[in-house]
Coordinates of C-alpha atoms in Angstrom, one line a residue:
Chain A
M1300 CA -29.2 203.3 136.6
K1301 CA -30.5 205.3 133.9
S1302 CA -31.8 202.8 131.8
L1303 CA -33.9 200.9 134.5
F1304 CA -36.3 203.4 134.8
S1305 CA -36.3 204.7 130.6
A1306 CA -39.4 206.2 129.7
K1307 CA -40.5 203.2 128.2
N1308 CA -39.9 201.6 131.8
K1309 CA -42.1 204.4 132.8
E1310 CA -44.2 203.5 129.9
V1311 CA -44.8 199.7 132.6
I1312 CA -45.7 201.0 135.3
V1313 CA -47.7 203.8 134.7
G1314 CA -50.2 202.0 131.7
P1315 CA -52.1 199.5 133.6
L1316 CA -53.0 202.8 136.4
S1317 CA -55.2 204.3 133.3
L1318 CA -54.7 203.5 129.7
N1319 CA -54.5 200.0 130.3
N1320 CA -56.2 199.1 133.8
P1321 CA -56.5 195.3 134.1
I1322 CA -60.3 195.4 135.2
T1323 CA -61.8 198.8 133.5
V1324 CA -60.6 198.1 130.2
Q1325 CA -59.4 194.3 130.5
V1326 CA -62.0 193.1 132.4
L1327 CA -59.4 191.0 134.0
G1328 CA -60.1 189.9 137.4
I1329 CA -63.5 191.2 137.7
C1330 CA -65.0 188.6 140.8
S1331 CA -62.5 189.3 143.7
A1332 CA -63.4 193.0 142.8
L1333 CA -67.2 191.8 143.2
A1334 CA -66.0 189.9 146.3
V1335 CA -64.2 191.8 149.0
T1336 CA -64.9 195.6 148.2
A1337 CA -67.7 196.1 150.5
K1338 CA -65.0 197.1 152.9
L1339 CA -62.1 199.0 152.6
E1340 CA -60.0 197.4 154.9
P1341 CA -60.5 193.6 153.3
A1342 CA -59.7 195.8 149.6
I1343 CA -56.9 197.2 150.3
V1344 CA -55.1 194.4 151.4
M1345 CA -56.5 191.9 149.3
G1346 CA -55.0 195.0 146.6
M1347 CA -51.7 195.0 148.4
S1348 CA -51.5 190.4 148.1
V1349 CA -52.2 190.6 144.3
T1350 CA -49.9 193.2 143.7
I1351 CA -47.3 191.5 145.9
I1352 CA -48.0 188.1 144.1
V1353 CA -48.1 189.2 140.6
A1354 CA -44.7 190.6 140.8
I1355 CA -43.1 187.9 142.5
S1356 CA -44.3 185.6 140.4
N1357 CA -43.2 187.4 137.1
V1358 CA -40.0 188.0 138.3
I1359 CA -39.6 184.1 139.1
I1360 CA -41.0 183.0 135.6
S1361 CA -39.2 185.7 133.8
L1362 CA -36.3 184.1 135.4
L1363 CA -37.0 181.3 134.2
R1364 CA -38.9 181.5 131.4
N1365 CA -36.1 180.4 128.7
T1366 CA -35.5 176.9 129.8
I1367 CA -39.0 176.8 130.5
P1368 CA -40.4 173.6 128.1
T1369 CA -43.8 175.8 126.0
R1370 CA -46.2 172.6 126.5
I1371 CA -46.0 172.3 130.2
R1372 CA -45.5 176.3 130.7
I1373 CA -49.3 176.7 132.5
I1374 CA -48.3 174.0 135.2
V1375 CA -44.6 176.1 136.1
Q1376 CA -46.8 178.9 136.6
L1377 CA -49.1 177.9 138.2
V1378 CA -47.0 176.5 140.6
V1379 CA -45.5 179.2 141.2
V1380 CA -48.5 181.4 142.0
A1381 CA -49.7 178.4 143.6
T1382 CA -46.7 178.7 146.1
L1383 CA -46.9 182.4 146.6
V1384 CA -50.6 182.7 147.1
T1385 CA -50.0 179.5 150.1
V1386 CA -47.2 181.6 151.3
V1387 CA -49.3 185.4 151.5
S1388 CA -52.2 183.4 153.2
Q1389 CA -50.2 182.4 156.0
F1390 CA -48.7 185.7 156.2
L1391 CA -52.3 187.2 156.7
K1392 CA -53.3 184.1 158.5
A1393 CA -50.6 184.9 160.8
F1394 CA -50.3 188.1 161.2
A1395 CA -54.1 190.1 160.4
Y1396 CA -56.2 187.1 161.1
D1397 CA -59.3 189.4 161.3
V1398 CA -58.5 190.3 157.5
S1399 CA -58.1 187.1 156.3
V1400 CA -61.2 186.0 157.4
Q1401 CA -63.3 188.2 156.1
L1402 CA -61.3 188.0 152.9
S1403 CA -62.6 183.8 153.5
V1404 CA -61.5 182.4 150.3
Y1405 CA -60.5 184.8 148.1
V1406 CA -56.8 185.1 149.1
G1407 CA -56.8 181.1 148.1
L1408 CA -58.8 182.2 144.9
I1409 CA -55.7 185.3 143.7
I1410 CA -54.4 181.7 142.0
T1411 CA -57.5 182.0 139.8
N1412 CA -57.4 185.7 139.4
C1413 CA -57.1 186.4 135.4
I1414 CA -54.6 189.0 136.1
L1415 CA -52.1 187.0 137.1
M1416 CA -52.2 184.2 134.6
G1417 CA -52.3 187.1 131.7
R1418 CA -49.2 188.6 132.9
L1419 CA -47.6 186.0 133.4
E1420 CA -48.4 184.6 129.5
A1421 CA -48.2 188.3 127.7
F1422 CA -45.4 190.0 129.6
A1423 CA -43.0 187.8 131.9
M1424 CA -42.6 185.3 129.7
S1425 CA -41.2 187.8 126.4
N1426 CA -39.5 190.1 128.7
R1427 CA -36.7 190.2 131.7
P1428 CA -37.4 190.5 135.3
W1429 CA -36.6 194.3 136.2
E1430 CA -39.1 194.8 133.7
S1431 CA -41.3 191.8 134.3
F1432 CA -41.1 193.4 137.6
L1433 CA -42.4 196.9 136.9
D1434 CA -45.1 195.4 135.0
G1435 CA -46.4 193.4 137.9
L1436 CA -46.1 196.2 140.3
G1437 CA -48.2 198.4 137.6
N1438 CA -50.8 195.9 137.5
G1439 CA -51.3 195.4 140.9
F1440 CA -51.2 198.9 141.9
G1441 CA -53.2 199.2 139.1
Y1442 CA -55.4 196.3 140.6
A1443 CA -55.8 198.0 143.3
L1444 CA -56.5 201.2 142.2
I1445 CA -59.9 200.1 141.1
L1446 CA -60.6 198.1 144.4
V1447 CA -60.3 200.8 146.4
I1448 CA -62.5 203.6 144.7
V1449 CA -65.4 200.5 144.4
A1450 CA -64.4 199.4 148.5
F1451 CA -64.3 203.5 149.4
F1452 CA -67.8 204.1 147.9
R1453 CA -69.7 200.6 149.2
E1454 CA -68.2 201.6 152.9
L1455 CA -69.4 204.3 152.7
L1456 CA -72.8 204.8 152.0
G1457 CA -73.5 201.0 152.7
S1458 CA -72.0 201.6 156.0
G1459 CA -71.6 204.5 157.1
S1460 CA -67.9 204.3 157.7
L1461 CA -64.6 204.1 156.1
L1462 CA -61.6 201.5 157.7
G1463 CA -64.1 201.1 160.0
F1464 CA -64.4 204.5 161.6
H1465 CA -67.4 205.9 161.0
V1466 CA -67.4 209.4 159.6
I1467 CA -71.1 209.9 158.4
P1468 CA -72.2 211.6 161.9
A1469 CA -74.9 210.5 164.4
S1470 CA -76.6 214.3 163.7
V1471 CA -77.4 212.9 160.0
Y1472 CA -78.9 209.5 161.0
E1473 CA -81.2 211.2 163.6
S1474 CA -82.6 213.6 160.3
G1475 CA -83.9 210.7 158.7
Y1476 CA -80.9 208.7 156.9
V1477 CA -80.5 205.2 156.5
N1478 CA -77.4 202.8 154.8
N1479 CA -78.1 202.0 152.2
G1480 CA -78.2 198.1 152.6
L1481 CA -77.6 197.7 148.7
M1482 CA -74.4 199.2 148.8
V1483 CA -73.3 195.7 150.7
M1484 CA -74.3 193.3 148.2
P1485 CA -72.6 192.5 145.1
P1486 CA -75.2 193.5 141.9
M1487 CA -73.7 197.5 143.4
A1488 CA -70.5 196.2 143.5
L1489 CA -71.1 195.8 139.1
I1490 CA -72.9 198.7 138.9
I1491 CA -70.3 200.8 140.8
L1492 CA -67.7 199.2 139.0
A1493 CA -70.2 199.9 135.6
I1494 CA -69.6 204.0 136.3
I1495 CA -66.2 204.1 137.0
I1496 CA -65.8 202.6 133.8
W1497 CA -68.1 205.1 131.9
A1498 CA -66.6 207.6 133.9
H1499 CA -62.9 206.1 132.8
R1500 CA -64.1 206.3 129.2
T1501 CA -66.0 209.6 129.3
K1502 CA -62.2 210.7 130.2
V1503 CA -60.0 209.6 128.1
K1504 CA -60.6 209.8 124.4
Q1505 CA -58.1 206.8 123.4
L1506 CA -60.7 203.7 125.0
Q1507 CA -63.8 205.1 123.2
D1508 CA -64.7 202.5 120.4
N1509 CA -65.8 204.6 116.9
Chain B
M1135 CA -107.6 225.6 121.5
K1136 CA -106.6 227.7 118.8
A1137 CA -105.6 230.7 120.4
L1138 CA -103.3 227.7 122.5
R1139 CA -101.8 227.2 118.9
K1140 CA -101.3 230.4 118.5
L1141 CA -99.4 231.4 121.8
V1142 CA -96.9 228.1 120.9
D1143 CA -96.4 229.5 117.1
K1144 CA -95.9 233.0 118.9
I1145 CA -92.9 231.6 121.8
K1146 CA -91.7 228.7 119.2
P1147 CA -89.1 230.8 117.5
N1148 CA -87.4 231.5 121.2
F1149 CA -86.3 227.6 121.7
Q1150 CA -85.3 226.9 118.3
E1151 CA -81.1 227.1 117.3
G1152 CA -79.7 230.8 117.9
G1153 CA -83.5 231.8 120.1
K1154 CA -82.6 232.7 123.4
L1155 CA -84.3 230.3 125.5
S1156 CA -82.5 227.0 123.4
M1157 CA -81.0 226.0 126.0
F1158 CA -84.4 224.4 126.8
H1159 CA -85.5 223.4 123.3
S1160 CA -86.0 219.6 124.3
V1161 CA -88.4 221.0 126.8
F1162 CA -89.9 223.2 124.8
D1163 CA -90.6 220.2 122.0
G1164 CA -91.9 217.8 124.9
F1165 CA -95.1 220.0 125.4
E1166 CA -95.6 220.9 122.5
T1167 CA -96.2 217.2 121.0
F1168 CA -98.1 216.5 124.3
L1169 CA -100.2 219.6 123.7
F1170 CA -100.8 218.8 119.7
V1171 CA -100.1 216.1 117.6
P1172 CA -96.6 216.9 115.2
S1173 CA -96.9 217.5 112.1
K1174 CA -93.9 215.9 110.8
T1175 CA -93.6 212.9 108.6
S1176 CA -91.0 210.5 107.3
T1177 CA -89.6 211.3 104.2
S1178 CA -87.8 208.0 103.6
G1179 CA -89.1 204.3 103.0
T1180 CA -92.1 203.2 103.6
H1181 CA -94.0 203.7 107.3
I1182 CA -97.4 202.9 109.0
H1183 CA -98.1 205.9 110.9
D1184 CA -101.0 205.3 113.9
A1185 CA -102.9 208.1 114.2
V1186 CA -102.3 207.4 118.2
D1187 CA -97.9 207.9 119.0
S1188 CA -96.8 207.1 121.8
K1189 CA -97.7 209.8 123.8
R1190 CA -101.2 209.6 123.1
M1191 CA -100.6 205.9 124.4
M1192 CA -98.9 206.9 127.9
S1193 CA -101.8 209.3 128.5
M1194 CA -104.3 206.7 128.0
V1195 CA -101.9 204.7 131.0
V1196 CA -102.0 207.8 133.3
I1197 CA -105.7 208.0 133.1
A1198 CA -106.5 204.1 133.9
L1199 CA -104.1 204.5 136.6
V1200 CA -106.3 207.8 138.0
P1201 CA -108.8 205.6 139.9
A1202 CA -106.0 203.3 141.6
L1203 CA -104.6 206.9 142.8
L1204 CA -107.4 208.4 144.4
F1205 CA -109.0 205.1 146.0
G1206 CA -105.0 205.0 147.4
M1207 CA -105.4 208.1 148.5
F1208 CA -108.5 207.2 150.8
N1209 CA -107.0 204.3 151.9
V1210 CA -104.4 205.7 152.7
G1211 CA -107.3 208.4 155.3
Y1212 CA -109.1 205.3 155.9
Q1213 CA -106.2 203.1 157.3
H1214 CA -105.0 205.9 159.3
F1215 CA -108.2 206.8 161.1
L1216 CA -109.1 203.3 161.2
A1217 CA -105.9 202.9 163.6
T1218 CA -106.3 206.0 165.9
G1219 CA -110.2 204.6 166.2
Q1220 CA -111.5 207.6 164.9
L1221 CA -113.8 206.3 162.8
V1222 CA -117.5 207.3 162.4
A1223 CA -120.4 205.1 160.3
T1224 CA -120.7 207.5 158.0
Y1225 CA -117.3 207.7 156.8
W1226 CA -117.8 206.9 153.1
N1227 CA -120.7 209.1 152.5
P1228 CA -118.6 212.8 150.5
Q1229 CA -121.6 214.7 151.9
T1230 CA -119.4 214.6 155.1
A1231 CA -116.4 216.0 156.9
Q1232 CA -114.9 212.9 158.0
F1233 CA -114.9 212.0 154.2
W1234 CA -113.1 214.6 153.4
N1235 CA -110.8 214.7 156.3
I1236 CA -109.5 211.1 155.3
F1237 CA -109.1 211.5 151.9
L1238 CA -107.3 214.8 152.6
Y1239 CA -105.0 213.2 154.9
G1240 CA -104.2 210.5 152.1
V1241 CA -104.1 213.6 149.6
A1242 CA -101.1 214.9 152.1
L1243 CA -99.5 211.7 152.6
V1244 CA -99.2 210.7 148.5
L1245 CA -99.6 213.7 146.8
P1246 CA -95.3 214.7 148.0
K1247 CA -94.0 211.3 146.5
V1248 CA -96.2 211.8 143.2
I1249 CA -94.2 215.4 142.8
V1250 CA -90.8 213.9 143.9
S1251 CA -91.3 210.9 141.9
Y1252 CA -92.2 213.3 138.6
V1253 CA -89.5 216.3 139.5
V1254 CA -86.7 214.4 139.3
G1255 CA -87.4 211.6 137.0
L1256 CA -88.6 214.1 134.5
G1257 CA -85.7 216.5 135.7
I1258 CA -83.4 213.7 134.8
E1259 CA -84.8 212.8 131.2
F1260 CA -84.9 217.1 130.6
T1261 CA -81.3 217.1 131.3
V1262 CA -80.2 214.1 129.3
A1263 CA -82.8 215.1 126.3
Q1264 CA -81.2 218.4 126.0
W1265 CA -77.3 216.9 126.7
K1266 CA -78.2 214.1 123.4
K1267 CA -79.7 216.9 121.6
E1268 CA -82.8 214.8 121.4
E1269 CA -86.2 215.3 122.2
I1270 CA -87.6 214.5 125.4
H1271 CA -89.3 210.5 125.7
E1272 CA -91.9 210.8 126.9
G1273 CA -92.0 207.3 128.9
F1274 CA -91.7 208.7 132.1
L1275 CA -95.4 209.6 132.7
V1276 CA -96.4 206.4 133.1
S1277 CA -93.6 205.6 135.2
G1278 CA -93.8 208.7 137.4
I1279 CA -97.2 207.9 138.4
L1280 CA -96.3 204.2 139.0
I1281 CA -93.6 204.5 142.0
P1282 CA -95.5 206.1 143.6
L1283 CA -98.3 203.8 143.4
I1284 CA -95.8 201.0 144.5
V1285 CA -94.4 201.9 147.7
P1286 CA -95.6 201.5 151.2
V1287 CA -97.5 204.7 152.5
D1288 CA -94.5 205.5 155.1
L1289 CA -91.4 205.8 152.3
P1290 CA -88.8 209.0 153.0
L1291 CA -89.6 210.9 150.4
W1292 CA -85.4 211.4 149.7
M1293 CA -85.6 207.4 149.3
L1294 CA -88.3 207.4 146.9
A1295 CA -85.7 210.1 144.9
V1296 CA -83.1 208.7 144.9
A1297 CA -84.7 205.3 144.3
T1298 CA -86.5 207.0 141.7
A1299 CA -82.9 208.4 140.2
F1300 CA -81.0 205.4 140.3
S1301 CA -83.6 203.4 138.3
V1302 CA -84.0 206.0 135.1
I1303 CA -80.5 206.1 135.6
F1304 CA -79.6 202.6 135.7
A1305 CA -82.1 201.0 134.3
K1306 CA -83.9 202.8 131.2
E1307 CA -81.1 205.7 130.3
V1308 CA -78.1 203.8 130.0
F1309 CA -80.0 201.0 127.7
G1310 CA -80.7 203.9 125.4
G1311 CA -84.4 205.6 127.1
T1312 CA -87.9 205.1 126.8
G1313 CA -88.5 201.8 124.7
M1314 CA -84.8 200.3 124.8
N1315 CA -85.6 199.2 128.1
I1316 CA -85.3 195.5 129.7
F1317 CA -86.9 195.8 132.7
N1318 CA -89.7 198.2 134.0
V1319 CA -88.0 200.8 134.9
A1320 CA -90.8 201.4 138.3
L1321 CA -90.1 198.1 139.4
V1322 CA -86.3 198.4 139.5
A1323 CA -87.3 201.7 141.2
R1324 CA -89.1 199.0 143.7
A1325 CA -86.5 196.7 143.5
F1326 CA -84.2 199.4 144.9
L1327 CA -86.2 200.1 147.5
F1328 CA -86.6 197.3 148.6
F1329 CA -83.1 196.0 148.8
A1330 CA -81.3 199.1 150.0
Y1331 CA -83.8 200.2 152.7
P1332 CA -85.7 197.3 153.9
T1333 CA -86.8 198.3 157.1
K1334 CA -89.1 200.9 155.2
M1335 CA -90.0 198.3 153.0
S1336 CA -91.3 195.4 154.2
G1337 CA -92.9 194.8 157.9
D1338 CA -95.2 195.8 160.2
E1339 CA -94.4 199.2 160.6
V1340 CA -94.9 201.0 157.0
W1341 CA -97.7 200.4 155.8
V1342 CA -99.8 203.1 157.7
G1343 CA -99.5 206.4 157.9
T1344 CA -100.0 207.0 161.6
N1345 CA -98.9 210.5 162.3
E1346 CA -100.1 214.3 162.2
V1347 CA -99.8 215.7 158.6
F1348 CA -100.1 219.0 157.9
G1349 CA -102.8 219.3 161.7
L1350 CA -104.5 216.4 159.7
G1351 CA -105.3 213.2 161.3
G1352 CA -103.1 211.9 164.1
G1353 CA -104.1 210.8 168.0
Q1354 CA -103.1 207.8 170.2
L1355 CA -103.2 204.2 168.6
V1356 CA -105.8 201.5 169.4
D1357 CA -104.8 199.1 171.3
S1358 CA -104.8 196.8 169.1
F1359 CA -103.2 197.9 166.7
S1360 CA -101.1 195.6 164.5
G1361 CA -100.3 197.4 160.5
A1362 CA -99.4 194.5 158.6
T1363 CA -100.5 193.7 155.1
P1364 CA -102.9 190.6 155.0
L1365 CA -99.7 189.0 153.1
G1366 CA -97.4 190.0 155.8
Q1367 CA -99.7 188.7 158.4
T1368 CA -99.8 185.3 156.4
A1369 CA -96.4 184.9 155.5
V1370 CA -95.5 184.3 159.8
A1371 CA -98.6 182.7 160.8
T1372 CA -98.3 178.8 161.3
G1373 CA -100.9 175.9 160.4
K1374 CA -103.7 176.1 157.8
E1375 CA -106.5 178.0 159.7
F1376 CA -105.6 181.2 160.2
V1377 CA -108.1 184.6 159.8
I1378 CA -106.7 188.1 158.7
H1379 CA -107.4 191.0 160.9
N1380 CA -107.3 194.4 160.4
V1381 CA -105.1 197.4 161.4
A1382 CA -107.6 197.3 164.2
G1383 CA -107.6 194.1 165.1
A1384 CA -111.0 193.1 163.7
T1385 CA -111.6 190.4 161.2
T1386 CA -110.8 191.1 157.6
S1387 CA -113.6 190.0 155.5
W1388 CA -112.3 189.1 151.6
W1389 CA -114.5 191.5 150.5
D1390 CA -112.8 193.8 152.4
M1391 CA -109.5 193.1 150.5
F1392 CA -111.6 193.2 146.9
V1393 CA -112.6 196.9 147.9
G1394 CA -109.1 197.9 149.1
L1395 CA -109.2 198.9 152.2
I1396 CA -107.0 196.7 153.9
P1397 CA -102.8 198.0 154.2
G1398 CA -100.3 197.5 151.5
S1399 CA -98.7 199.8 149.0
I1400 CA -100.4 203.0 148.2
G1401 CA -101.8 201.9 144.5
E1402 CA -102.4 198.6 145.6
T1403 CA -104.7 197.4 147.3
S1404 CA -108.3 198.1 145.3
V1405 CA -109.3 195.6 142.9
I1406 CA -111.8 197.6 142.1
A1407 CA -110.2 200.8 141.3
I1408 CA -107.7 199.1 139.2
A1409 CA -110.4 196.8 137.0
L1410 CA -111.5 200.3 136.0
G1411 CA -108.3 200.7 134.8
A1412 CA -107.7 197.6 133.0
I1413 CA -111.4 198.0 130.8
L1414 CA -110.0 201.3 130.0
L1415 CA -106.6 200.0 128.3
L1416 CA -108.3 197.1 127.1
V1417 CA -111.2 199.3 125.1
T1418 CA -108.1 201.0 124.3
R1419 CA -105.8 198.7 123.3
V1420 CA -102.9 199.6 125.1
A1421 CA -102.4 196.7 127.1
S1422 CA -102.8 193.4 126.3
W1423 CA -105.9 191.3 127.1
K1424 CA -103.8 188.0 126.9
T1425 CA -101.3 189.0 129.0
M1426 CA -103.6 190.3 131.6
L1427 CA -105.6 187.0 131.3
S1428 CA -103.0 184.7 131.5
V1429 CA -101.1 186.7 135.2
F1430 CA -104.2 185.3 136.6
L1431 CA -104.5 182.0 135.0
G1432 CA -101.0 181.7 135.6
G1433 CA -101.5 182.9 139.3
A1434 CA -104.9 180.8 140.0
I1435 CA -103.8 177.6 139.0
T1436 CA -100.8 178.0 140.8
A1437 CA -102.3 178.8 143.8
F1438 CA -105.2 176.6 143.7
L1439 CA -102.4 173.7 143.4
F1440 CA -101.1 174.8 146.3
N1441 CA -104.2 174.8 148.1
T1442 CA -104.7 171.1 146.9
F1443 CA -100.9 169.7 147.7
G1444 CA -99.4 172.3 149.8
A1445 CA -97.5 171.1 153.3
E1446 CA -99.9 171.1 156.1
S1447 CA -97.4 173.6 158.1
N1448 CA -97.1 176.5 154.9
T1449 CA -99.6 178.7 155.8
M1450 CA -99.5 180.8 152.7
A1451 CA -100.1 177.4 150.4
H1452 CA -103.4 177.4 152.2
L1453 CA -104.4 180.7 151.3
P1454 CA -107.1 180.3 149.2
W1455 CA -106.4 181.2 145.3
Y1456 CA -109.2 183.5 145.5
Y1457 CA -107.3 185.5 148.0
H1458 CA -104.1 185.2 146.7
L1459 CA -105.1 187.0 143.1
V1460 CA -106.6 189.8 145.2
L1461 CA -104.5 190.3 147.7
G1462 CA -100.6 192.1 147.4
G1463 CA -99.3 194.0 144.3
F1464 CA -100.9 190.7 142.2
C1465 CA -104.0 192.9 140.3
F1466 CA -101.6 196.0 140.0
G1467 CA -98.9 193.7 138.2
A1468 CA -101.0 191.8 135.9
V1469 CA -102.8 195.1 135.2
F1470 CA -100.3 197.6 135.0
M1471 CA -96.8 196.2 135.0
A1472 CA -96.7 192.6 133.2
T1473 CA -98.6 193.8 130.3
D1474 CA -95.9 197.0 129.5
P1475 CA -95.1 196.9 125.6
V1476 CA -92.3 197.7 125.6
T1477 CA -90.8 195.2 128.4
S1478 CA -93.6 191.7 128.1
A1479 CA -93.3 189.4 125.3
R1480 CA -94.5 191.0 121.7
T1481 CA -95.4 187.7 119.5
E1482 CA -99.1 187.0 120.8
K1483 CA -98.6 183.4 121.5
G1484 CA -95.3 185.0 123.9
K1485 CA -97.6 186.2 125.8
W1486 CA -99.7 183.5 126.8
I1487 CA -96.4 181.8 128.2
F1488 CA -95.2 185.7 129.6
G1489 CA -98.0 186.5 131.3
F1490 CA -98.9 182.5 133.1
L1491 CA -95.5 182.8 133.8
I1492 CA -95.6 185.4 135.9
G1493 CA -98.3 184.6 137.6
A1494 CA -96.9 180.8 138.4
M1495 CA -94.2 182.9 139.5
A1496 CA -95.6 185.2 141.8
I1497 CA -96.9 182.9 144.0
V1498 CA -94.7 180.3 144.2
I1499 CA -91.8 183.5 145.8
R1500 CA -95.0 184.2 148.0
V1501 CA -95.5 180.5 149.3
L1502 CA -92.0 179.0 149.1
N1503 CA -89.5 181.7 150.2
P1504 CA -91.4 183.5 153.6
G1505 CA -88.8 185.7 152.9
Y1506 CA -90.4 187.8 150.1
P1507 CA -94.1 187.6 151.3
E1508 CA -95.2 189.6 148.1
G1509 CA -93.5 187.7 144.8
M1510 CA -95.1 190.3 142.3
M1511 CA -92.2 192.3 142.0
L1512 CA -89.9 189.6 141.4
A1513 CA -91.8 188.0 139.4
I1514 CA -92.3 190.6 136.4
L1515 CA -88.5 191.4 136.5
L1516 CA -87.8 187.6 136.0
M1517 CA -89.8 187.2 133.5
N1518 CA -89.0 190.6 131.7
I1519 CA -85.1 188.5 131.3
F1520 CA -87.1 186.2 129.6
A1521 CA -89.7 188.3 127.4
P1522 CA -86.7 188.7 124.6
L1523 CA -86.3 184.6 124.7
I1524 CA -89.6 183.9 124.5
D1525 CA -90.1 185.6 121.4
Y1526 CA -87.3 184.6 120.0
F1527 CA -88.6 180.9 119.6
F1528 CA -91.8 181.4 118.6
V1529 CA -90.4 184.2 115.8
Q1530 CA -88.0 180.9 115.1
A1531 CA -90.7 178.6 114.9
N1532 CA -92.8 180.2 112.2
I1533 CA -89.7 180.9 110.4
S1534 CA -88.9 177.2 110.7
K1535 CA -92.5 176.0 109.8
R1536 CA -92.9 178.8 107.0
L1537 CA -89.5 176.8 105.4
K1538 CA -91.0 173.4 106.0
R1539 CA -93.8 174.8 103.5
T1540 CA -92.3 176.3 101.1
T1541 CA -89.9 173.3 100.5
K1542 CA -92.2 171.0 100.6
S1543 CA -94.5 173.1 97.9
I1544 CA -91.1 173.0 95.7
N1545 CA -90.7 169.2 95.8
A1546 CA -94.7 168.6 95.4

């Protein structure tokens, strides 16, 4: 049991949260981060979906890694990911229909999410299943974390609500406050993401360029 | 002047390294160089030094904006008194009380906007300068007065503050401060407002001050009141023949639009006031006449083409070209925004293309997109992106031309 959570494995799961974050450091998966973060709820669901898919596909590819011929490995990876994405998409349609409508094509587009192919190629193809599982979880959480932060500010400032509940009191609106319409549009997601990257790099010295 | 110099020299040690007020070092430096041309000279390399530094250049633009600002204040009051039906025949006579009521009403609404814009913008500039241990950039001197002039009079002050902060940080400081920005800072502030708070930036309700301010103005609106701008009216109209009305329901003539007694953003309405500023900018060579002229050429030709070939049902296409040029922000944008030396094309030939496309694009947006009755802002921001590309092609063309000439002379 001890080796399951060794220092190296801990690093595998904690690294993607900050130092090796898939969005803010590797700058992968930006498109979906911009598209689904207008509200908090779809962002959380999207983050969970990606986490589950990365973790499971990482395990499957890692189990198959010694039998996959190198020349067709991308096709094999795609088949695995596509299967999982379809399962998750159908699951959402069955049990969380409203959210799946909000997410529209972006659940299906997880298959083209660079984080997935990146993790499968860079990690699962050369590591054992348990490490691959942790790596998938870590990267999924890192992705979800940024999505939730962006969505928090966009929903709060753009719609005055969080998870659909109005949090800005009516008295504030009566005194002249107006929701910021730009926050609901994709450009503002890009700018908030930029602010997060800015703050992140200011805080973490290792990430700064010389 | 000498006394001022002495005073500055006397308090100077306080602001230097180790002095009591060294935390305000950059603020002091900013004011000192504003009052006196700095005596610093470069110590390395060869430099050509012009007597007019960027602070002097910026001050010239600010002076050029004063007519538009004063007329804007008057017009804000004029629209209000027209809308409440209180206008008397001698309103334009500075001897009468009515004139001062009109003007003061405008001052009461416009001055707070100017102050908010300067306080927020300069506050950020000073903070950044102090933080980066640099001198204060003078760029905001112009942006700070441009921003209040291109917004509707009804815009809440906090929105103006948010937009100013946004544009100074994200359109200017992140690119490296004054002179490094890709987009015109004032227009980014306006674009931010336009997309973030569309209800306060467009429509029929925001262009005329209808409330009492500090005991000035007030009163019942006339029954026929409509606060739509001429361009706003044209955008929603159908058919080829169309008459533009003023806020009280009477017909507006081309002359009214030229003088500027129409609803619109605060500083943009009067062609005469803008022309006064334009003359100053051209005489002092702060702005390029090529850019300015080509914007008008581009606008006029495009509008003329729409007049001739536009669809019957599109009223905006059949607004005569000489109306297009005096309405909305066209003049203001052409004189004060398109000629911004930082964000416009810098090659002399490039200026013609840059300006022409701004004018053409502004009219195309007005005519073909009913959602944006004012195309000038988007046209200039769009061309700001293309300015470096235009310059690149002209520089490359020049290089290859010279290269050909040299190879020819070598071969011969």
